[in-house]
Amino acid sequence: MASKKKWLSLMVSLSVVSALFVGCGDSKTAESPKDEPKKEDTTNTDEGKKEEPAAGAPKDGGTLTFGSTSDIVSVNPIYVQDTASGDAEQWLYAKLFDIDRSGKVAVEPWSLAAEPMTISENGLEYTVKLKDNVKWSDGQPITADDMIFTINTIRDPKAGSPAITGFDKVTKVDKVDDHTVKITLKEIYAPFQYVLAMELIPQHVLKDVKPEEMQKFAYGADPAQTVTSGPWKWTEWKKNEYLTFEANADYWGPKPHIQKVVYKIYADQNTEVQALIKGDIDLVSGVPVTQLDVLKSKDNLAVSSEPGPQYEYLGLNHKADNFKDKWIPWSSAKTRQAMAYALNRQGMIDNVLKGIGTVMDAPFLPGSWADPKEAATHYDYNPEKAKQLLAEDGWVAGKDGILTKDGHRFSFELQYNAGNSRREQVSAVIQQNLKDVGIEVKPKALDFAAWIDQNLNPGKFEAVLIGWSLNNPDPDQETIFGSKFTPPTGQNNVWYNNPELDKIWQQGTSVVDQAKRAEIYKEAAKILSTDLPYIFMYQYGTPEALSKKVKFAEEDKPEASLAYGYFFHAINWWIDDAK
């Protein structure tokens, strides 16, 4: 499901339901960040005169401002794995292939590919042809060399790209001509078409950077050194306050109507929503459910709350180095199962998410073709069952009521991103639920960007409350549960190791028949829901609110079922400020 392979983006900032998908920020001015960029009238003029488009027709010019509670980490495509950075990336880069509204790989006018990929009869060779007019924002052509460089960098373990899943199946990448590349796999990998719904990086800018130094290089973190391929160029970044993107006058594809995009960062979601009500921003993709009714009452806003392709989880680290005395309290599956029984997940959905969610027992979206249904072990809210399992596993209550085992108290730190009101509330419920069975939880909110870089990506934490956004419809999740994809070579940041499950992931991608794959993923669900590397919480929706001055045709409207679907076809949107 996504690791830019499909990219499983860490949901921490914008996609929040009652408070969340990556939020934080340390904006000193809650409602209006200082030195914020001014909204300018960028409508085309000719000495003060302008030709007005027909009523209802797209208009060129204007500024779209969207809000976030998290700053970015980097927009270097081969390292993006948080929503905040992914949000910025959507405006700056063209994809090789795009995903259409139905979740299928497609060639759009703004895709880098000139035509659908060609797949050999044996399923091992993929041939991709680029459009012959595509170019980088510095005017250099985008060629087969860029595609080859990008793929080879991602699949080089020294580069530490979390997008490596899928590309680790590549055995060679050949240049057919200046615009055509043939990729050969060592084995059939069913989701590979989704792997190729990717962004490229510029060889001419990065060719001399050593793979092991790529992640810390200025590209992706400094607008002046970040050459991009999309409709907008990155012009400014004032950390923890805003980013700006300006339409690229030399863009090779269909020109965007919106001239300027501003990504404004707020300290928390409530402040962000107030900015929307005041008209300071035009779009919020993670509305707290407690404010939905207020926003729905505003005539100038459109609000939707459809289920999205994301799920939240309680991540339990399995690496001893992260614990005092290197002693992991949940090293036993029975203890992890007890914790699952102790959590009132449906209560969280009803009371915190206000019903916008579905309990999950395995990481496959309800209603999808890979939904394991009853094949996954279900954990209802049963504190007495939890206490029984904990006792069976050797836990005994201490003088303060907290369980102990082998001289260790059952106490751990639970990290989540600051500014995320939903996670703040859910962490409080987790704290109380587990306290009721003798487990001490110490919630800790951390600044998002620093948290991602210092804790999440390297897997340095005891437990986390976070989510995954599934960037494409394929259910393969080897990159986050496979034992060979621990940091820095993947997204298995809880350091989970299960050789039996490793084999199942391989089986699931080695056949293309969907019915056969569904049966294989049922086996994966049985293991995951029993062994519980995570405690899977719920699929949730991310209510979105959008100013009605943002216009689009029906075929270009936002799509809740897709990752970053709140920006679906934004290249075709326009701004109409007419009252």
Coordinates of C-alpha atoms in Angstrom, one line a residue, residues 18-532:
S18 CA -10.8 15.3 14.5
A19 CA -7.5 16.7 14.7
L20 CA -4.7 15.1 12.3
F21 CA -2.3 13.2 8.8
V22 CA 0.8 15.1 10.1
G23 CA 0.3 18.1 12.1
C24 CA 2.4 20.3 14.1
G25 CA 4.1 23.5 13.6
D26 CA 5.6 26.0 15.8
S27 CA 4.1 29.0 14.2
K28 CA 4.5 31.9 16.6
T29 CA 1.4 33.7 15.1
A30 CA -1.4 31.4 15.4
E31 CA -3.9 33.1 13.1
S32 CA -1.6 34.9 10.7
P33 CA 2.0 33.9 10.4
K34 CA 4.3 36.8 10.4
D35 CA 5.8 37.9 7.1
E36 CA 3.1 35.8 5.4
P37 CA 3.0 36.2 1.6
K38 CA 0.5 38.6 0.3
K39 CA -2.3 37.5 -2.0
E40 CA -1.7 39.3 -5.2
D41 CA -4.0 40.0 -8.1
T42 CA -2.2 37.9 -10.7
T43 CA -5.0 38.0 -13.3
N44 CA -3.5 38.6 -16.8
T45 CA -3.7 42.3 -17.7
D46 CA -2.8 44.4 -20.7
E47 CA -2.1 48.0 -19.4
G48 CA -4.8 47.6 -16.9
K49 CA -7.3 46.0 -19.2
K50 CA -8.2 42.3 -19.2
E51 CA -10.4 40.1 -21.3
E52 CA -13.0 38.5 -19.1
P53 CA -13.7 34.8 -19.7
A54 CA -17.3 33.7 -20.3
A55 CA -19.3 33.1 -17.1
G56 CA -18.4 29.7 -15.6
A57 CA -15.3 29.4 -17.8
P58 CA -11.8 28.9 -16.2
K59 CA -10.0 32.0 -15.3
D60 CA -6.2 32.4 -15.2
G61 CA -4.5 34.0 -12.2
G62 CA -5.3 34.2 -8.5
T63 CA -3.9 32.5 -5.5
L64 CA -4.9 29.3 -3.8
T65 CA -4.0 29.0 -0.1
F66 CA -4.2 25.8 1.8
G67 CA -3.6 25.2 5.5
S68 CA -1.6 22.6 7.4
T69 CA -0.6 22.0 11.0
S70 CA 2.8 20.6 9.9
D71 CA 5.8 21.8 8.1
I72 CA 7.5 19.8 5.4
V73 CA 10.6 17.7 5.9
S74 CA 11.9 17.5 2.3
V75 CA 10.3 17.5 -1.2
N76 CA 13.0 15.2 -2.7
P77 CA 10.6 12.6 -4.2
I78 CA 12.6 9.6 -3.3
Y79 CA 12.5 10.5 0.4
V80 CA 9.0 11.9 0.9
Q81 CA 7.1 9.7 3.4
D82 CA 5.1 12.2 5.4
T83 CA 1.9 13.9 4.3
A84 CA 3.1 17.4 4.7
S85 CA 6.0 16.9 2.3
G86 CA 3.7 14.9 0.1
D87 CA 1.2 17.8 -0.1
A88 CA 4.0 20.1 -1.3
E89 CA 5.3 17.6 -3.7
Q90 CA 1.9 17.4 -5.5
W91 CA 2.3 20.9 -6.8
L92 CA 6.0 20.7 -7.8
Y93 CA 6.5 17.4 -9.6
A94 CA 4.9 15.6 -12.6
K95 CA 4.5 11.9 -12.2
L96 CA 5.7 9.3 -14.7
F97 CA 2.2 7.9 -14.6
D98 CA -0.8 9.2 -12.7
I99 CA -3.7 7.4 -10.8
D100 CA -7.2 8.1 -12.2
R101 CA -10.3 8.5 -10.1
S102 CA -11.0 4.8 -10.2
G103 CA -7.6 4.0 -8.9
K104 CA -6.1 2.8 -12.2
V105 CA -2.7 3.8 -13.6
A106 CA -3.3 6.3 -16.3
V107 CA -1.4 8.6 -18.8
E108 CA -2.7 12.2 -18.4
P109 CA -1.7 15.3 -20.4
W110 CA 0.4 16.2 -17.4
S111 CA 2.1 12.8 -17.0
L112 CA 5.7 12.4 -18.1
A113 CA 4.9 9.2 -19.9
A114 CA 3.8 9.6 -23.5
E115 CA 1.8 6.4 -23.6
P116 CA 0.8 3.4 -21.4
M117 CA 3.7 1.2 -20.3
T118 CA 4.3 -2.0 -22.2
I119 CA 4.6 -5.2 -20.2
S120 CA 6.2 -8.3 -21.7
E121 CA 4.3 -11.6 -21.8
N122 CA 6.4 -13.0 -19.1
G123 CA 5.6 -10.1 -16.8
L124 CA 9.3 -9.2 -16.3
E125 CA 10.0 -6.3 -18.7
Y126 CA 8.4 -2.9 -18.5
T127 CA 9.0 -0.4 -21.3
V128 CA 8.3 3.3 -20.6
K129 CA 8.4 6.1 -23.2
L130 CA 8.6 9.7 -22.1
K131 CA 6.9 12.6 -23.9
D132 CA 9.5 14.3 -26.1
N133 CA 8.8 17.8 -24.8
V134 CA 9.1 17.4 -21.0
K135 CA 11.6 19.4 -19.2
W136 CA 12.8 20.5 -15.8
S137 CA 12.1 23.9 -14.2
D138 CA 15.6 25.0 -15.2
G139 CA 14.9 24.3 -18.8
Q140 CA 16.9 21.1 -19.1
P141 CA 15.1 18.2 -20.9
I142 CA 13.8 15.3 -18.9
T143 CA 15.2 12.2 -20.5
A144 CA 15.7 8.5 -20.2
D145 CA 18.9 9.3 -18.2
D146 CA 16.8 10.9 -15.5
M147 CA 14.5 7.9 -15.2
I148 CA 17.5 5.5 -15.1
F149 CA 19.3 7.7 -12.5
T150 CA 16.1 7.9 -10.3
I151 CA 15.5 4.2 -10.3
N152 CA 19.1 3.2 -9.7
T153 CA 19.4 5.7 -6.9
I154 CA 16.2 4.4 -5.2
R155 CA 17.3 0.8 -5.4
D156 CA 20.7 1.5 -4.1
P157 CA 20.6 0.6 -0.3
K158 CA 23.2 3.2 0.4
A159 CA 20.7 5.9 -0.6
G160 CA 18.3 4.8 2.1
S161 CA 15.2 5.6 0.1
P162 CA 12.0 4.4 1.7
A163 CA 10.6 4.0 -1.9
I164 CA 12.8 1.0 -2.4
T165 CA 10.0 -1.6 -2.3
G166 CA 9.3 -2.8 -5.8
F167 CA 12.5 -1.4 -7.1
D168 CA 14.4 -4.0 -5.1
K169 CA 12.9 -6.4 -7.7
V170 CA 14.6 -4.6 -10.5
T171 CA 17.6 -6.4 -12.0
K172 CA 18.6 -3.9 -14.7
V173 CA 17.5 -0.6 -16.3
D174 CA 18.3 -0.2 -20.0
K175 CA 18.2 2.9 -22.2
V176 CA 16.4 2.2 -25.4
D177 CA 16.7 5.7 -26.7
D178 CA 16.7 9.2 -25.3
H179 CA 13.1 9.0 -24.3
T180 CA 12.6 5.2 -23.7
V181 CA 13.6 2.9 -20.9
K182 CA 13.3 -0.8 -20.4
I183 CA 13.1 -2.1 -16.8
T184 CA 13.7 -5.7 -16.2
L185 CA 12.5 -7.5 -13.0
K186 CA 14.1 -10.6 -11.5
E187 CA 10.7 -11.9 -10.6
I188 CA 7.0 -11.1 -11.3
Y189 CA 5.9 -8.2 -9.1
A190 CA 2.2 -7.6 -9.5
P191 CA 2.1 -4.0 -8.1
F192 CA 4.9 -2.8 -10.3
Q193 CA 2.7 -0.7 -12.5
Y194 CA 1.8 1.3 -9.4
V195 CA 5.5 1.6 -8.5
L196 CA 5.9 3.5 -11.8
A197 CA 3.4 6.1 -10.8
M198 CA 6.4 7.9 -9.5
E199 CA 8.3 11.2 -9.7
L200 CA 11.8 11.6 -11.1
I201 CA 14.8 13.5 -9.8
P202 CA 17.2 15.4 -12.1
Q203 CA 20.4 13.6 -13.0
H204 CA 22.1 16.8 -14.1
V205 CA 21.7 18.3 -10.6
L206 CA 22.4 15.2 -8.5
K207 CA 24.7 13.0 -10.5
D208 CA 27.8 14.0 -8.4
V209 CA 26.1 13.5 -5.0
K210 CA 27.1 10.2 -3.3
P211 CA 24.1 8.0 -2.6
E212 CA 24.8 7.9 1.1
E213 CA 24.8 11.7 1.1
M214 CA 21.6 12.2 -1.0
Q215 CA 19.1 12.4 1.8
K216 CA 20.9 15.3 3.6
F217 CA 21.8 17.1 0.4
A218 CA 20.1 20.6 -0.1
Y219 CA 18.0 19.3 -3.0
G220 CA 14.4 19.0 -1.7
A221 CA 15.1 21.3 1.3
D222 CA 16.3 24.5 -0.4
P223 CA 14.0 26.1 -3.0
A224 CA 17.0 27.6 -4.8
Q225 CA 18.5 24.2 -5.4
T226 CA 15.4 22.2 -6.0
V227 CA 14.8 21.7 -9.7
T228 CA 11.3 20.3 -10.3
S229 CA 9.1 19.1 -13.2
G230 CA 5.5 20.2 -12.4
P231 CA 3.2 23.1 -13.2
W232 CA 4.5 25.2 -10.3
K233 CA 8.0 26.1 -9.1
W234 CA 9.0 26.3 -5.4
T235 CA 9.8 30.0 -4.7
E236 CA 10.0 30.4 -0.9
W237 CA 10.0 28.5 2.4
K238 CA 9.8 30.3 5.7
K239 CA 10.0 27.4 8.1
N240 CA 7.0 26.7 10.3
E241 CA 5.1 29.6 8.6
Y242 CA 4.6 29.1 4.9
L243 CA 5.8 27.8 1.5
T244 CA 5.0 29.4 -1.9
F245 CA 4.8 27.9 -5.3
E246 CA 4.5 30.0 -8.5
A247 CA 3.2 28.9 -11.8
N248 CA 6.1 27.9 -14.1
A249 CA 5.8 30.1 -17.2
D250 CA 8.0 27.6 -19.1
Y251 CA 6.0 24.5 -18.0
W252 CA 5.9 21.9 -20.8
G253 CA 2.4 20.6 -20.1
P254 CA -1.1 22.2 -20.1
K255 CA -0.8 25.5 -18.2
P256 CA -2.4 25.7 -14.8
H257 CA -5.0 28.4 -14.3
I258 CA -4.0 29.2 -10.7
Q259 CA -0.9 31.5 -10.7
K260 CA 0.2 31.1 -7.1
V261 CA -0.2 28.5 -4.3
V262 CA 0.6 29.2 -0.7
Y263 CA 1.0 26.4 1.9
K264 CA 0.4 28.1 5.2
I265 CA 1.3 26.4 8.5
Y266 CA -0.7 26.8 11.7
A267 CA 0.0 25.7 15.3
D268 CA -3.1 23.6 15.6
Q269 CA -6.2 22.6 13.7
N270 CA -8.6 24.9 15.5
T271 CA -6.5 27.9 14.5
E272 CA -6.3 26.5 11.0
V273 CA -10.1 26.2 10.8
Q274 CA -10.6 29.7 12.1
A275 CA -8.3 30.9 9.3
L276 CA -10.6 29.2 6.8
I277 CA -13.7 30.8 8.3
K278 CA -12.0 34.2 8.1
G279 CA -11.0 33.6 4.5
D280 CA -7.2 33.6 5.1
I281 CA -7.0 30.1 3.5
D282 CA -9.1 28.3 1.0
L283 CA -8.7 24.7 1.8
V284 CA -8.4 22.5 4.9
S285 CA -8.0 18.7 4.2
G286 CA -8.2 17.6 7.8
V287 CA -11.1 19.3 9.6
P288 CA -11.7 18.4 13.2
V289 CA -15.1 16.6 13.4
T290 CA -16.1 18.8 16.3
Q291 CA -16.1 21.8 13.8
L292 CA -17.9 20.1 10.9
D293 CA -21.3 21.6 11.7
V294 CA -19.9 25.1 12.1
L295 CA -18.2 24.9 8.7
K296 CA -21.3 23.3 7.0
S297 CA -23.3 26.4 8.1
K298 CA -21.0 28.7 6.1
D299 CA -22.5 29.5 2.7
N300 CA -19.1 30.2 1.2
L301 CA -17.6 26.8 2.1
A302 CA -18.1 23.3 0.7
V303 CA -17.6 20.5 3.2
S304 CA -17.2 16.7 2.6
S305 CA -16.5 13.8 4.9
E306 CA -16.2 10.7 2.8
P307 CA -14.0 7.8 4.0
G308 CA -10.4 7.9 2.8
P309 CA -7.6 5.5 2.0
Q310 CA -6.0 5.8 5.4
Y311 CA -5.8 3.9 8.7
E312 CA -4.5 4.7 12.1
Y313 CA -2.5 2.4 14.3
L314 CA -0.7 2.1 17.6
G315 CA 2.8 1.2 16.6
L316 CA 4.7 -1.0 19.0
N317 CA 8.5 -0.9 18.6
H318 CA 10.2 -4.3 18.5
K319 CA 13.8 -3.2 18.8
A320 CA 15.4 -3.6 22.2
D321 CA 17.7 -0.6 21.8
N322 CA 14.7 1.7 22.2
F323 CA 14.0 0.6 25.7
K324 CA 15.6 1.0 29.1
D325 CA 17.7 -2.1 29.9
K326 CA 16.8 -3.2 26.4
W327 CA 13.7 -4.9 27.8
I328 CA 10.6 -4.8 25.5
P329 CA 7.3 -5.0 27.5
W330 CA 5.3 -6.4 24.6
S331 CA 7.8 -9.0 23.4
S332 CA 5.1 -11.6 23.8
A333 CA 2.2 -11.8 21.3
K334 CA -0.2 -12.6 24.2
T335 CA 0.6 -9.3 25.8
R336 CA 0.0 -7.4 22.5
Q337 CA -3.3 -9.2 22.2
A338 CA -4.2 -8.2 25.7
M339 CA -3.5 -4.6 24.8
A340 CA -5.8 -4.9 21.8
Y341 CA -8.6 -6.2 23.9
A342 CA -8.1 -3.3 26.4
L343 CA -8.7 -0.6 23.8
N344 CA -12.2 0.7 23.1
R345 CA -11.6 1.3 19.4
Q346 CA -15.3 1.6 18.6
G347 CA -15.7 4.1 21.4
M348 CA -12.9 6.2 19.9
I349 CA -14.8 6.1 16.5
D350 CA -18.1 7.1 18.1
N351 CA -16.9 9.7 20.5
V352 CA -13.7 11.2 19.0
L353 CA -14.2 10.6 15.3
K354 CA -17.9 11.2 15.6
G355 CA -18.7 8.0 13.6
I356 CA -16.4 8.7 10.7
G357 CA -14.4 5.5 10.9
T358 CA -14.4 1.7 10.7
V359 CA -12.6 -0.6 13.1
M360 CA -9.8 -2.5 11.4
D361 CA -8.1 -5.7 12.6
A362 CA -5.5 -5.9 9.7
P363 CA -4.0 -3.3 7.4
F364 CA -6.4 -3.9 4.4
L365 CA -9.1 -1.4 3.8
P366 CA -12.7 -2.5 4.5
G367 CA -14.6 -3.0 1.3
S368 CA -11.5 -3.4 -0.9
W369 CA -10.8 -6.6 -2.8
A370 CA -8.2 -7.5 -0.3
D371 CA -10.5 -7.0 2.7
P372 CA -9.9 -10.2 4.8
K373 CA -13.2 -9.9 6.7
E374 CA -13.6 -12.7 9.2
A375 CA -10.1 -14.2 8.3
A376 CA -8.6 -11.5 10.6
T377 CA -8.8 -12.0 14.4
H378 CA -11.2 -9.4 15.9
Y379 CA -10.6 -7.8 19.2
D380 CA -13.7 -6.4 20.9
Y381 CA -13.4 -4.1 23.8
N382 CA -13.0 -6.6 26.7
P383 CA -10.9 -5.4 29.7
E384 CA -11.5 -8.6 31.6
K385 CA -10.1 -10.7 28.7
A386 CA -7.1 -8.3 28.6
K387 CA -6.5 -8.8 32.3
Q388 CA -6.7 -12.6 31.9
L389 CA -4.2 -12.7 29.1
L390 CA -1.8 -10.4 30.9
A391 CA -1.9 -12.6 34.0
E392 CA -1.3 -15.7 31.9
D393 CA 1.7 -13.9 30.4
G394 CA 3.3 -13.4 33.8
W395 CA 2.2 -9.8 34.6
V396 CA 1.5 -9.0 38.3
A397 CA 0.1 -5.8 39.8
G398 CA 2.6 -3.8 41.8
K399 CA 1.9 -1.6 44.8
D400 CA 0.9 1.3 42.6
G401 CA -1.4 -0.9 40.5
I402 CA 0.9 -0.9 37.5
L403 CA 1.8 -4.4 36.2
T404 CA 5.3 -5.7 36.6
K405 CA 7.2 -8.6 35.1
D406 CA 10.8 -9.7 35.6
G407 CA 11.4 -6.6 37.7
H408 CA 10.1 -4.2 35.0
R409 CA 7.0 -1.9 35.3
F410 CA 4.6 -2.0 32.3
S411 CA 5.1 1.7 31.4
F412 CA 5.9 3.3 28.1
E413 CA 5.9 6.6 26.2
L414 CA 3.4 7.1 23.4
Q415 CA 4.4 9.7 20.8
Y416 CA 2.2 11.6 18.5
N417 CA 2.4 14.8 16.5
A418 CA 1.7 18.1 18.3
G419 CA -1.2 20.1 17.0
N420 CA -3.2 17.0 16.1
S421 CA -6.4 17.3 18.2
R422 CA -7.7 13.9 17.2
R423 CA -4.6 12.1 18.2
E424 CA -4.4 14.1 21.4
Q425 CA -7.9 12.8 22.3
V426 CA -7.3 9.3 21.1
S427 CA -4.0 9.1 23.1
A428 CA -5.9 10.1 26.2
V429 CA -8.4 7.3 25.6
I430 CA -5.6 4.8 25.1
Q431 CA -3.9 6.1 28.3
Q432 CA -7.1 5.5 30.3
N433 CA -8.0 2.2 28.7
L434 CA -4.6 0.7 29.4
K435 CA -4.5 2.2 32.9
D436 CA -7.7 0.2 33.6
V437 CA -5.8 -3.0 33.0
G438 CA -2.6 -2.0 34.8
I439 CA -0.5 -0.4 32.0
E440 CA 1.0 3.1 32.4
V441 CA 1.0 5.2 29.2
K442 CA 2.8 8.5 29.0
P443 CA 1.6 10.4 25.9
K444 CA 4.1 12.8 24.4
A445 CA 3.3 15.3 21.6
L446 CA 6.3 16.3 19.4
D447 CA 6.9 18.8 16.7
F448 CA 6.1 17.0 13.5
A449 CA 9.1 17.7 11.2
A450 CA 11.6 17.0 14.0
W451 CA 9.6 13.9 15.1
I452 CA 9.7 12.4 11.6
D453 CA 13.4 13.0 11.1
Q454 CA 14.6 12.1 14.5
N455 CA 12.2 9.4 15.7
L456 CA 9.8 8.0 13.1
N457 CA 12.1 7.5 10.1
P458 CA 14.9 5.9 12.1
G459 CA 12.5 4.0 14.3
K460 CA 13.6 5.5 17.6
F461 CA 10.6 5.4 19.9
E462 CA 8.8 3.0 22.2
A463 CA 5.3 3.4 20.8
V464 CA 3.6 5.8 18.3
L465 CA 0.1 6.8 17.4
I466 CA 0.1 7.6 13.7
G467 CA -1.4 6.5 10.4
W468 CA -0.7 5.4 6.9
S469 CA -2.1 6.9 3.8
L470 CA -2.3 4.3 1.0
N471 CA -1.1 6.0 -2.2
N472 CA -2.4 3.4 -4.5
P473 CA -5.0 0.6 -4.4
D474 CA -2.6 -2.3 -4.3
P475 CA -2.6 -4.2 -0.9
D476 CA 1.1 -5.2 -0.8
Q477 CA 2.7 -3.8 2.4
E478 CA 6.0 -5.5 2.5
T479 CA 7.8 -2.2 2.8
I480 CA 6.3 -1.6 6.3
F481 CA 6.2 -5.2 7.6
G482 CA 9.0 -6.9 5.7
S483 CA 12.0 -7.8 7.8
K484 CA 14.5 -6.5 5.2
F485 CA 12.8 -3.1 5.1
T486 CA 13.8 -1.7 8.5
P487 CA 15.5 1.7 8.6
P488 CA 17.1 3.1 6.6
T489 CA 16.0 0.8 3.7
G490 CA 12.3 0.9 4.1
Q491 CA 9.3 1.9 6.3
N492 CA 9.3 -1.0 8.8
N493 CA 10.2 1.5 11.5
V494 CA 8.9 -0.8 14.3
W495 CA 11.6 -3.3 13.5
Y496 CA 9.2 -6.2 13.0
N497 CA 10.6 -9.5 11.9
N498 CA 8.5 -12.4 10.8
P499 CA 10.0 -14.8 8.3
E500 CA 6.7 -16.5 7.6
L501 CA 5.1 -13.2 6.7
D502 CA 8.0 -12.3 4.5
K503 CA 7.3 -15.3 2.4
I504 CA 3.6 -14.4 2.1
W505 CA 4.4 -10.9 0.9
Q506 CA 6.6 -12.5 -1.8
Q507 CA 3.8 -14.9 -2.8
G508 CA 1.2 -12.1 -2.9
T509 CA 3.2 -10.1 -5.5
S510 CA 4.4 -13.1 -7.6
V511 CA 0.9 -13.8 -9.2
V512 CA -1.3 -11.3 -11.0
D513 CA -4.7 -13.1 -10.6
Q514 CA -6.6 -10.9 -8.2
A515 CA -8.6 -13.8 -6.6
K516 CA -5.5 -15.7 -5.9
R517 CA -3.8 -12.7 -4.4
A518 CA -6.9 -12.1 -2.2
E519 CA -6.5 -15.5 -0.7
I520 CA -2.8 -14.9 0.0
Y521 CA -3.6 -11.6 1.7
K522 CA -6.1 -13.4 3.9
E523 CA -3.1 -15.4 5.2
A524 CA -1.2 -12.2 5.8
A525 CA -4.2 -10.8 7.7
K526 CA -4.3 -13.9 9.9
I527 CA -0.7 -13.5 10.9
L528 CA -0.8 -9.7 11.3
S529 CA -4.0 -9.7 13.4
T530 CA -2.7 -12.5 15.6
D531 CA 1.0 -11.4 16.0
L532 CA 0.1 -7.7 16.1

